[in-house]
XYZ file of C-alpha atoms in Angstrom:
364
model
C -12.509 1.160 34.270
C -9.644 2.016 31.839
C -11.301 1.161 28.234
C -9.187 -0.411 25.736
C -8.573 -0.352 21.691
C -6.761 -2.879 20.421
C -5.337 -3.522 17.260
C -4.806 -6.300 14.914
C -1.071 -6.894 15.028
C -0.865 -10.000 12.849
C 0.710 -7.800 10.040
C 3.871 -7.691 12.425
C 4.483 -11.264 11.556
C 3.695 -10.863 7.582
C 6.237 -9.600 5.009
C 5.957 -5.955 4.539
C 3.891 -5.314 1.947
C 1.139 -2.122 0.665
C -1.102 -3.035 3.555
C 1.346 -4.099 6.293
C 3.373 -0.717 5.390
C -0.226 1.227 5.804
C -0.674 -0.643 9.125
C 2.974 0.266 10.378
C 2.905 3.565 9.113
C -0.301 4.369 10.878
C 0.821 3.120 14.002
C 4.340 4.799 14.168
C 1.984 8.320 13.194
C -0.813 7.382 16.241
C 2.009 7.119 18.655
C 3.916 10.233 17.613
C 0.732 12.039 17.712
C 0.044 10.929 21.567
C 3.388 11.983 22.049
C 3.167 15.372 20.349
C -0.059 15.978 21.668
C -2.772 16.675 18.867
C -4.165 13.163 20.109
C -5.430 13.017 23.816
C -6.279 9.039 24.530
C -8.174 10.372 27.724
C -6.974 7.305 30.133
C -7.954 4.751 27.258
C -5.323 2.253 26.738
C -4.059 1.515 23.020
C -2.625 -2.528 22.500
C -1.334 -3.955 19.495
C -2.111 -7.932 20.271
C 0.238 -9.965 17.838
C 0.504 -13.638 17.189
C 3.140 -16.189 19.097
C 5.295 -16.213 15.899
C 8.253 -14.074 14.845
C 6.986 -10.378 14.445
C 8.714 -7.001 13.751
C 9.463 -4.604 16.351
C 8.073 -1.178 16.239
C 9.530 1.772 17.689
C 6.278 2.858 19.940
C 6.344 4.717 23.266
C 2.482 4.807 23.975
C 1.110 1.971 22.095
C 1.500 -1.228 23.835
C 2.640 -4.740 22.429
C 1.088 -7.717 23.716
C 1.609 -11.322 22.200
C -1.080 -13.166 22.939
C -2.704 -16.684 22.370
C -1.117 -20.144 21.143
C -2.407 -20.495 17.732
C -0.981 -18.854 14.266
C -1.875 -17.565 11.134
C -5.631 -17.548 10.131
C -6.429 -19.801 13.223
C -4.957 -17.065 15.869
C -6.587 -14.467 13.660
C -10.277 -15.738 14.179
C -9.759 -17.793 17.599
C -7.088 -16.269 19.535
C -7.658 -12.670 18.455
C -11.101 -11.937 19.496
C -10.749 -13.697 22.825
C -8.243 -11.449 24.027
C -9.946 -8.496 22.461
C -13.365 -9.241 23.725
C -13.436 -6.237 26.097
C -12.801 -3.543 23.729
C -12.754 -1.875 20.459
C -10.534 -3.715 18.050
C -8.752 -1.998 14.633
C -8.038 -4.541 12.002
C -6.362 -2.576 9.313
C -5.220 -4.757 6.530
C -8.292 -6.182 5.070
C -9.061 -9.255 7.118
C -10.470 -9.605 10.996
C -12.048 -11.949 13.070
C -15.654 -12.958 11.662
C -16.903 -13.268 15.518
C -15.955 -10.321 16.763
C -18.595 -7.642 16.207
C -17.281 -4.465 18.322
C -14.346 -4.045 15.335
C -13.740 -1.581 12.747
C -11.595 -2.362 9.634
C -9.661 -1.146 7.084
C -10.710 -2.437 3.520
C -7.967 -1.212 0.848
C -9.640 -2.397 -2.553
C -12.077 -4.729 -4.142
C -9.384 -5.781 -6.377
C -10.330 -9.888 -5.458
C -13.354 -9.152 -7.006
C -12.122 -6.909 -10.025
C -9.165 -8.499 -10.914
C -9.659 -12.187 -9.647
C -6.988 -13.965 -12.296
C -4.309 -12.095 -9.998
C -4.843 -14.334 -6.751
C -4.572 -17.441 -5.777
C -7.923 -19.563 -5.603
C -7.615 -20.047 -1.695
C -6.592 -16.478 -1.427
C -9.339 -15.323 -3.383
C -12.183 -17.022 -1.839
C -11.262 -16.562 1.743
C -11.334 -12.666 1.057
C -14.127 -12.389 -0.911
C -15.990 -14.628 2.512
C -14.425 -11.827 4.642
C -15.171 -8.802 2.778
C -18.897 -10.018 2.484
C -19.356 -10.661 6.303
C -17.123 -7.721 7.476
C -18.562 -5.331 5.424
C -21.945 -6.000 7.014
C -20.988 -6.899 10.942
C -18.156 -4.111 11.212
C -18.955 -0.670 13.033
C -17.116 1.329 10.414
C -15.253 0.477 7.402
C -12.364 3.033 5.738
C -10.621 2.657 2.827
C -7.908 4.596 0.577
C -10.046 6.626 -2.112
C -12.905 7.058 -3.361
C -12.660 4.783 -6.263
C -12.376 1.806 -3.733
C -15.271 3.008 -1.769
C -17.457 2.284 -5.151
C -16.223 -0.563 -5.699
C -16.835 -2.035 -2.323
C -20.484 -0.680 -2.582
C -20.627 -2.220 -6.231
C -18.990 -5.737 -5.314
C -19.442 -5.899 -1.607
C -22.818 -4.187 -1.072
C -21.538 -2.063 1.376
C -23.278 1.261 2.041
C -21.250 3.915 0.913
C -22.794 6.029 3.687
C -20.810 3.285 6.319
C -17.558 3.825 4.342
C -15.003 6.409 5.018
C -12.046 7.182 2.371
C -8.840 8.046 4.426
C -5.936 8.313 2.021
C -2.478 7.363 2.727
C 1.119 9.256 3.639
C 4.449 9.720 2.214
C 6.687 10.355 4.983
C 8.162 6.964 5.441
C 10.183 7.269 2.021
C 11.464 10.692 3.327
C 12.484 9.347 6.912
C 15.037 6.886 5.597
C 18.545 8.094 4.086
C 18.880 7.161 0.428
C 21.379 4.388 0.182
C 23.738 4.715 -3.122
C 25.067 1.676 -2.806
C 22.210 0.251 -4.705
C 23.555 1.143 -7.766
C 26.906 -0.713 -7.291
C 25.098 -3.774 -5.760
C 23.466 -4.531 -9.047
C 25.040 -2.394 -11.375
C 22.644 0.512 -12.398
C 23.713 3.849 -13.115
C 25.904 3.266 -15.943
C 23.132 4.526 -18.201
C 20.119 6.578 -17.370
C 17.202 4.624 -16.553
C 13.777 4.106 -15.979
C 12.491 2.932 -12.533
C 9.287 0.268 -12.330
C 8.074 -0.793 -8.967
C 5.426 -3.555 -8.631
C 4.599 -7.010 -7.591
C 4.317 -10.035 -10.148
C 0.423 -9.514 -10.022
C -1.178 -9.410 -13.556
C -3.165 -6.067 -12.760
C 0.453 -4.209 -12.054
C 0.805 -4.909 -15.581
C 4.423 -5.635 -15.930
C 3.490 -7.322 -19.344
C 2.150 -4.283 -20.698
C 5.240 -2.680 -19.844
C 7.783 -5.098 -21.126
C 5.622 -5.384 -24.686
C 6.283 -1.458 -24.652
C 9.882 -1.464 -23.803
C 10.192 -4.291 -26.662
C 9.357 -1.708 -29.213
C 12.012 0.431 -28.580
C 14.585 -1.093 -30.283
C 17.899 0.305 -29.414
C 18.397 2.700 -26.741
C 20.521 4.530 -24.727
C 18.951 4.034 -21.413
C 17.697 0.788 -19.444
C 14.755 0.112 -17.151
C 14.959 -1.147 -13.808
C 12.147 -3.282 -12.275
C 11.834 -3.332 -8.497
C 9.609 -5.690 -6.688
C 8.932 -9.356 -5.099
C 6.723 -11.708 -6.559
C 4.466 -12.992 -3.514
C 3.475 -16.421 -4.878
C 1.418 -17.234 -1.814
C -0.708 -14.654 -2.638
C -0.302 -13.821 -6.349
C -0.780 -16.345 -9.436
C 2.411 -16.957 -10.943
C 3.561 -15.128 -13.713
C 6.196 -15.612 -16.038
C 7.520 -12.629 -18.021
C 10.496 -12.777 -20.321
C 12.319 -9.611 -20.406
C 14.112 -7.876 -22.872
C 17.785 -7.264 -22.639
C 17.722 -3.669 -21.634
C 15.240 -4.624 -18.813
C 17.112 -5.016 -15.056
C 15.042 -7.027 -12.720
C 16.417 -6.382 -9.240
C 13.893 -8.071 -7.169
C 13.215 -6.630 -3.271
C 14.605 -3.507 -2.104
C 14.775 -1.748 0.877
C 13.350 1.698 1.558
C 16.759 3.432 1.561
C 17.960 1.431 -1.716
C 14.082 2.434 -3.398
C 15.004 6.215 -2.177
C 18.035 6.351 -4.474
C 16.357 4.451 -7.330
C 13.582 7.384 -7.395
C 16.173 10.253 -6.955
C 18.498 9.022 -9.870
C 15.821 7.697 -12.415
C 14.664 9.495 -15.108
C 11.400 9.113 -14.715
C 9.388 6.323 -13.249
C 6.112 3.969 -15.120
C 3.597 2.436 -13.243
C 1.085 0.943 -15.777
C -0.928 -0.608 -13.315
C -4.784 -1.501 -14.643
C -6.046 -1.762 -10.736
C -4.972 0.377 -7.724
C -7.145 0.900 -4.493
C -4.370 3.858 -3.998
C -1.174 3.495 -5.600
C 1.701 4.284 -2.993
C 4.644 3.863 -5.265
C 3.868 6.920 -7.245
C 2.963 9.073 -4.454
C 6.945 7.750 -3.245
C 8.332 8.885 -6.661
C 6.378 12.382 -6.677
C 7.279 12.989 -2.984
C 11.066 12.468 -4.440
C 11.075 14.310 -7.353
C 10.859 11.803 -10.018
C 8.869 12.563 -13.399
C 5.932 9.673 -13.046
C 4.194 8.336 -16.136
C 1.212 6.376 -14.760
C -2.033 4.566 -15.995
C -5.252 6.840 -16.425
C -6.863 4.012 -14.418
C -8.601 3.144 -11.078
C -7.955 5.369 -8.475
C -4.469 6.660 -9.577
C -5.735 9.973 -11.134
C -7.707 10.666 -7.650
C -3.988 10.455 -6.077
C -1.818 11.934 -8.581
C -4.121 14.991 -10.095
C -2.334 16.942 -12.671
C 1.126 16.018 -11.598
C 2.048 13.154 -13.912
C 1.572 12.217 -17.444
C -1.357 9.716 -18.203
C -0.999 6.562 -20.358
C -3.401 3.708 -21.512
C -2.595 0.800 -19.762
C -4.152 -1.394 -22.258
C -1.747 -0.101 -24.896
C 1.589 -1.070 -24.959
C 2.307 1.492 -27.507
C 0.864 4.572 -25.521
C 2.851 3.565 -22.753
C 6.183 3.692 -24.767
C 5.066 7.093 -26.494
C 4.510 8.063 -23.165
C 7.562 7.111 -21.670
C 9.931 8.611 -24.903
C 7.944 11.440 -24.323
C 8.970 12.291 -20.689
C 12.343 11.138 -21.393
C 13.090 13.604 -24.359
C 11.787 16.460 -22.796
C 13.940 17.863 -19.758
C 11.326 20.998 -19.365
C 8.591 18.675 -19.028
C 10.528 16.457 -16.510
C 11.301 19.538 -14.448
C 7.430 20.690 -14.539
C 6.281 17.508 -13.402
C 8.959 17.417 -10.999
C 7.588 20.692 -9.393
C 3.849 19.692 -9.868
C 4.929 16.157 -7.826
C 6.233 18.242 -4.805
C 3.399 20.149 -4.988
C 0.814 17.476 -5.286
C 2.406 14.915 -2.751
C 2.124 17.398 -0.061
C -1.587 16.910 0.100
C -0.769 13.490 1.736
C 0.583 12.552 5.347
C 0.691 9.608 7.617
C -0.111 12.317 10.422
C -3.210 13.227 8.685
C -4.534 9.510 8.077
C -3.557 8.696 11.532
C -5.860 11.631 12.767
C -8.916 10.579 10.592
C -8.834 7.030 11.739
C -8.752 8.207 15.517
C -11.703 10.169 15.593
C -13.774 6.973 14.607
C -11.795 4.808 16.744
C -12.261 7.072 19.935
C -15.778 7.834 19.534
C -16.528 4.001 19.273
C -13.694 2.787 21.577
C -13.267 5.528 24.300
C -16.174 7.715 24.979
């Protein structure tokens, strides 16, 4: 009898934010490792189960994708999904999974709904708190992105640290797309040197702190480019009045983002809470000097390859940003350190670490 590992594919019907990015890249890497040989499924079938609603395609050769059930959204995830995965192990990669499927492995990326509750809508916060508490006790195994998040899940959810395995994220996605220089004409960027910031409108991303830092600059010969959507269904609405020198362009695709990283004088990321921090890793991968908060998981990811700032002090954010802008030698050093540090992370390593657990629990 062929054994099966099923994957919760609801992420394919959702907008591409951080957790959906994780799932997409993990499954692409897993499929590539099966193709090239490092992963032997031993006859175990790998199947992504998706809801009956529009889903993004994935270029996979060895992982099947099946549309199942009649429901949509949360109801599909809690009712249809566990029924169709009942004869195998289920891996839910995006924080949430069916509460009544006990043969399950789950990735919980961080504990931000507890640590920064003001960032989320009431319904979203309540749903995820309940699910984290239950899955933390019933899942066979829990993955998370950093040692910081492992400690946070233990503190807020009571999940024993021994049950949580840290598996860092990767970086290849930003290297696998060509840079789209059309983004500069599209948004009238590049006439001046620019500082890049990438994040959503969530309060813990601290765009308010960045704006206050920029307001104190006065007249400058550079501008600040902010990239990122608002995702109002998840995050509380935050109205931020932007100074004239700040240009907010909203969502940018990977090719546009690569071009922006590569041409930026530096990248600033003053977030107060992160379970991992993918944008600084992307910036380092592409040789962009980084100014980042000395907070949460960010020192764990960035090491000595960045300039650290105090996210609660706009004057310090401003000082570290100006220091980086004015010191070309420092920028060259940061570029070299960033390249070196980013090489420690890969989606192939992420997929291999996940596979060892999935295989032991689902195909043995």
